[in-house]
Amino acid sequence: MTTIDELLTEAARPVLDAVPERASTWDLYAPYATDDDVERIRYPLSRSDDPADLVAEAEEHNAWMAQLRDSPFVEGGDLTDDAMRAFALMLRGPIRMVLTGVHSGLAGPLDVRVYADTAAGVLWSWRPDSTQVGGWGYRELRTLFDRVVGFVPEQRRGRFGSVMLQAGPSGELAGRDAEQAARVREFLRRPRTGTTVVDLMAFDRRCAQFPRLGYVVVDNDLGRHVLATVTEPGEGTTEPGEGTQLFLVPSDRDRLAQWMTDAVEAAMTCA
């Protein structure tokens, strides 16, 4: 019997195969880090008595400098004040996102990471052939997320009808949901041009995190669609899949940015 987890895994399979160890929104997260903790990124000073620790930290510092050499975060061989503000967001920013994708036409996997608060953000994009980084202030969250989705290769809005599935007590899909699951599986087996897995955390609330709160962007010959779960625990929910709904809906860049904005604004309201 088909389960929601099986459909999500099938949707994300190109990414899971290409990037078996993806970055996490929790990476580097230290919301109570002090300004001194941030400053240690600029000047690594080991707190250990072992000289090897200082050497290791210096090597890590040099590796960062090499990656940032052609960015606006390095000037005269040193990290700028803008760089330190960016690193502060990487440690303490309450809005954190990771996009991992596999797309035809790209030299390697898409790896985009975002760290932000309600006043500024920093966005990193790693590729096998280049690293891009940018920081900025913005007046509204939508400005940030328009920049984020700009890294995902364009695809026309999907034209496959929307589908909603409701999981049973153990996450299984039965009856009419099983019939709809077969339609979703047929859709997922169509020729792909791209797949992106999105993880998003805002103000300690997980808005999307594969696979429990999966959010997978699927680009195929029918255009762009999103396969995503919505978990509604409810009173008495004890099994992993119980109370979970799965949606397959048409999407595009504008809808992706709007979902990100709405998710973060909802998390801010609950914070």
Coordinates of C-alpha atoms in Angstrom, one line a residue:
M1 CA 0.0 0.0 0.0
T2 CA 1.3 3.4 -1.0
T3 CA 2.2 5.9 1.8
I4 CA 2.8 9.6 1.8
D5 CA 6.5 9.1 2.7
E6 CA 6.9 6.9 -0.4
L7 CA 5.5 9.5 -2.7
L8 CA 7.6 12.3 -1.2
T9 CA 10.7 10.1 -1.5
E10 CA 10.0 9.4 -5.1
A11 CA 9.5 13.1 -5.8
A12 CA 12.8 14.0 -4.2
R13 CA 14.8 11.0 -5.5
P14 CA 17.0 12.9 -8.0
V15 CA 18.1 15.2 -5.2
L16 CA 18.5 12.4 -2.6
D17 CA 20.7 10.5 -5.1
A18 CA 22.8 13.4 -6.1
V19 CA 23.2 15.0 -2.6
P20 CA 22.8 12.2 0.0
E21 CA 24.0 14.5 2.7
R22 CA 22.2 17.8 2.3
A23 CA 22.7 20.9 4.4
S24 CA 20.3 21.6 7.2
T25 CA 18.6 24.8 8.4
W26 CA 20.0 24.0 11.8
D27 CA 23.6 24.1 10.6
L28 CA 25.5 26.9 12.4
Y29 CA 22.4 28.0 14.3
A30 CA 23.4 29.6 17.6
P31 CA 20.7 32.1 18.5
Y32 CA 22.5 33.0 21.8
A33 CA 25.9 33.6 20.2
T34 CA 27.6 36.7 21.5
D35 CA 29.3 39.4 19.4
D36 CA 32.6 37.9 20.6
D37 CA 31.6 34.5 19.1
V38 CA 30.9 36.2 15.8
E39 CA 34.2 38.1 16.0
R40 CA 36.1 34.8 16.3
I41 CA 35.2 34.1 12.7
R42 CA 37.3 37.1 11.7
Y43 CA 40.2 36.3 14.0
P44 CA 40.3 32.6 15.0
L45 CA 41.9 32.3 18.4
S46 CA 41.9 28.8 19.8
R47 CA 40.7 28.4 23.4
S48 CA 42.6 25.1 23.6
D49 CA 46.2 24.5 24.8
D50 CA 46.8 22.3 21.8
P51 CA 48.7 24.1 19.0
A52 CA 47.0 21.8 16.5
D53 CA 43.6 23.4 17.3
L54 CA 44.9 26.9 16.4
V55 CA 46.4 25.5 13.2
A56 CA 43.0 23.9 12.3
E57 CA 41.1 27.1 13.0
A58 CA 43.6 29.2 11.0
E59 CA 43.2 26.7 8.1
E60 CA 39.4 27.0 8.3
H61 CA 39.7 30.8 8.3
N62 CA 42.0 30.7 5.2
A63 CA 39.5 28.4 3.4
W64 CA 36.7 30.9 4.1
M65 CA 38.9 33.7 2.8
A66 CA 39.7 31.8 -0.4
Q67 CA 35.9 31.3 -1.1
L68 CA 35.2 34.9 -0.5
R69 CA 38.2 36.4 -2.3
D70 CA 36.2 37.9 -5.2
S71 CA 33.2 38.8 -3.1
P72 CA 32.3 42.2 -1.5
F73 CA 33.0 40.6 1.9
V74 CA 36.8 40.8 1.6
E75 CA 38.9 43.9 1.3
G76 CA 42.7 44.2 1.6
G77 CA 43.0 40.5 2.6
D78 CA 40.6 40.9 5.6
L79 CA 36.9 40.3 6.2
T80 CA 34.9 43.5 6.0
D81 CA 32.3 44.8 8.5
D82 CA 29.6 43.7 6.1
A83 CA 31.1 40.2 6.2
M84 CA 30.8 40.1 10.0
R85 CA 27.2 41.2 9.8
A86 CA 26.6 38.4 7.4
F87 CA 28.2 35.9 9.7
A88 CA 26.1 37.2 12.6
L89 CA 23.0 36.3 10.5
M90 CA 24.4 32.9 9.8
L91 CA 24.7 32.2 13.5
R92 CA 21.7 34.0 14.9
G93 CA 19.3 34.7 12.0
P94 CA 15.8 33.3 12.9
I95 CA 14.9 32.9 9.2
R96 CA 16.9 30.0 7.7
M97 CA 16.4 28.2 4.4
V98 CA 18.2 25.6 2.3
L99 CA 17.4 24.8 -1.3
T100 CA 18.9 21.7 -2.9
G101 CA 18.2 21.0 -6.5
V102 CA 19.1 19.0 -9.6
H103 CA 18.3 20.7 -12.9
S104 CA 19.2 20.0 -16.5
G105 CA 21.5 22.7 -17.8
L106 CA 23.3 23.2 -14.5
A107 CA 26.8 21.9 -14.1
G108 CA 26.0 20.5 -10.6
P109 CA 23.5 20.4 -7.8
L110 CA 21.8 23.7 -6.8
D111 CA 22.9 24.6 -3.2
V112 CA 21.4 27.8 -1.9
R113 CA 21.3 28.8 1.7
V114 CA 19.6 31.8 3.3
Y115 CA 20.0 33.4 6.7
A116 CA 18.0 36.5 7.6
D117 CA 16.0 38.4 10.2
T118 CA 13.3 41.0 9.6
A119 CA 15.8 43.7 8.6
A120 CA 18.5 42.0 6.5
G121 CA 19.6 38.8 4.9
V122 CA 22.5 36.9 3.4
L123 CA 22.3 34.4 0.5
W124 CA 24.9 31.9 -0.5
S125 CA 24.9 29.9 -3.7
W126 CA 27.5 27.1 -4.1
R127 CA 28.1 25.5 -7.5
P128 CA 30.9 23.2 -8.6
D129 CA 32.4 26.0 -10.7
S130 CA 31.6 29.1 -8.6
T131 CA 30.4 30.5 -5.3
Q132 CA 28.1 33.5 -5.1
V133 CA 27.2 35.5 -2.0
G134 CA 25.2 38.6 -1.4
G135 CA 23.9 40.5 1.5
W136 CA 21.2 43.2 1.7
G137 CA 18.6 45.1 3.7
Y138 CA 15.0 44.9 2.6
R139 CA 11.7 46.4 3.5
E140 CA 9.6 43.3 3.1
L141 CA 10.1 39.6 3.2
R142 CA 8.9 39.2 -0.4
T143 CA 12.0 41.0 -1.6
L144 CA 14.2 38.4 0.0
F145 CA 12.3 35.5 -1.4
D146 CA 12.1 36.9 -4.9
R147 CA 15.9 36.8 -4.8
V148 CA 15.9 33.3 -3.6
V149 CA 13.7 31.8 -6.2
G150 CA 15.7 33.6 -8.9
F151 CA 18.4 31.0 -8.4
V152 CA 16.0 28.2 -9.4
P153 CA 15.9 27.7 -13.2
E154 CA 12.8 29.1 -14.7
Q155 CA 9.9 26.8 -15.6
R156 CA 6.4 27.5 -16.8
R157 CA 3.5 27.2 -14.4
G158 CA 2.3 23.6 -14.1
R159 CA -0.9 22.4 -15.8
F160 CA -1.5 19.1 -13.9
G161 CA -4.7 19.3 -11.8
S162 CA -4.4 19.8 -8.1
V163 CA -4.6 16.7 -5.9
M164 CA -5.1 16.4 -2.1
L165 CA -4.5 13.1 -0.2
Q166 CA -5.3 12.3 3.4
A167 CA -3.1 9.8 5.2
G168 CA -4.6 7.0 7.4
P169 CA -3.4 6.2 10.9
S170 CA 0.0 4.8 9.8
G171 CA 0.5 7.1 6.9
E172 CA -1.1 4.8 4.3
L173 CA -3.3 5.9 1.5
A174 CA -6.4 3.8 1.0
G175 CA -9.6 3.9 -0.9
R176 CA -10.1 7.0 -3.1
D177 CA -6.8 8.4 -1.8
A178 CA -5.0 5.3 -3.1
E179 CA -6.5 6.0 -6.6
Q180 CA -5.3 9.6 -6.4
A181 CA -1.9 8.4 -5.2
A182 CA -1.6 6.3 -8.4
R183 CA -2.2 9.5 -10.4
V184 CA 0.5 11.3 -8.4
R185 CA 2.9 8.4 -9.0
E186 CA 2.2 8.5 -12.8
F187 CA 2.9 12.3 -12.7
L188 CA 6.2 11.8 -10.9
R189 CA 7.4 9.3 -13.5
R190 CA 7.0 11.8 -16.4
P191 CA 10.3 13.2 -17.9
R192 CA 11.9 15.6 -15.4
T193 CA 13.9 18.7 -16.1
G194 CA 14.4 19.6 -12.4
T195 CA 13.8 18.8 -8.8
T196 CA 14.3 21.1 -5.8
V197 CA 13.9 20.2 -2.1
V198 CA 13.2 23.2 0.1
D199 CA 13.8 23.3 3.9
L200 CA 12.6 26.4 5.7
M201 CA 12.7 27.4 9.4
A202 CA 11.5 30.7 10.8
F203 CA 11.6 31.8 14.5
D204 CA 12.2 28.2 15.6
R205 CA 9.2 26.9 13.7
R206 CA 9.8 24.3 11.0
C207 CA 7.8 25.4 8.0
A208 CA 9.3 22.8 5.7
Q209 CA 11.7 20.0 6.5
F210 CA 12.0 16.9 4.3
P211 CA 10.6 14.3 4.8
R212 CA 8.2 15.0 7.7
L213 CA 7.2 18.4 6.4
G214 CA 8.3 17.7 2.8
Y215 CA 8.3 20.5 0.2
V216 CA 9.5 19.3 -3.2
V217 CA 9.4 21.3 -6.4
V218 CA 9.0 19.1 -9.5
D219 CA 9.7 20.4 -13.0
N220 CA 8.7 18.1 -15.8
D221 CA 7.1 18.2 -19.3
L222 CA 3.8 19.5 -17.7
G223 CA 5.6 22.5 -16.0
R224 CA 6.3 23.3 -12.4
H225 CA 4.4 21.7 -9.5
V226 CA 4.9 21.4 -5.8
L227 CA 4.4 18.2 -3.8
A228 CA 4.1 19.1 -0.1
T229 CA 2.8 17.8 3.2
V230 CA 0.7 19.6 5.8
T231 CA 0.7 18.1 9.2
E232 CA -2.2 18.6 11.5
P233 CA -1.4 16.6 14.6
G234 CA -4.8 17.0 16.3
E235 CA -5.8 15.6 19.6
G236 CA -5.0 11.9 19.9
T237 CA -2.6 11.7 17.0
T238 CA 0.1 9.3 17.8
E239 CA 1.2 7.6 14.6
P240 CA 3.9 9.2 12.4
G241 CA 1.6 9.6 9.4
E242 CA -1.7 10.3 11.1
G243 CA -3.3 13.6 10.3
T244 CA -1.0 14.3 7.4
Q245 CA -2.2 15.7 4.1
L246 CA -0.3 15.6 0.8
F247 CA -0.9 18.3 -1.8
L248 CA 0.2 18.3 -5.5
V249 CA -0.4 21.8 -6.9
P250 CA 0.7 23.8 -9.9
S251 CA 3.4 26.4 -9.2
D252 CA 5.9 28.9 -10.6
R253 CA 8.5 31.4 -9.4
D254 CA 5.9 33.8 -8.2
R255 CA 3.9 31.2 -6.2
L256 CA 7.1 29.8 -4.7
A257 CA 8.1 33.2 -3.4
Q258 CA 4.6 33.8 -2.1
W259 CA 4.6 30.5 -0.2
M260 CA 7.9 31.4 1.4
T261 CA 6.6 34.8 2.5
D262 CA 3.4 33.4 3.9
A263 CA 5.1 30.7 5.8
V264 CA 7.6 33.1 7.5
E265 CA 4.9 35.6 8.3
A266 CA 2.8 32.9 9.9
A267 CA 5.8 31.8 12.0
M268 CA 6.4 35.4 13.0
T269 CA 2.8 35.7 14.2
C270 CA 3.2 32.6 16.3
A271 CA 6.6 33.6 17.7

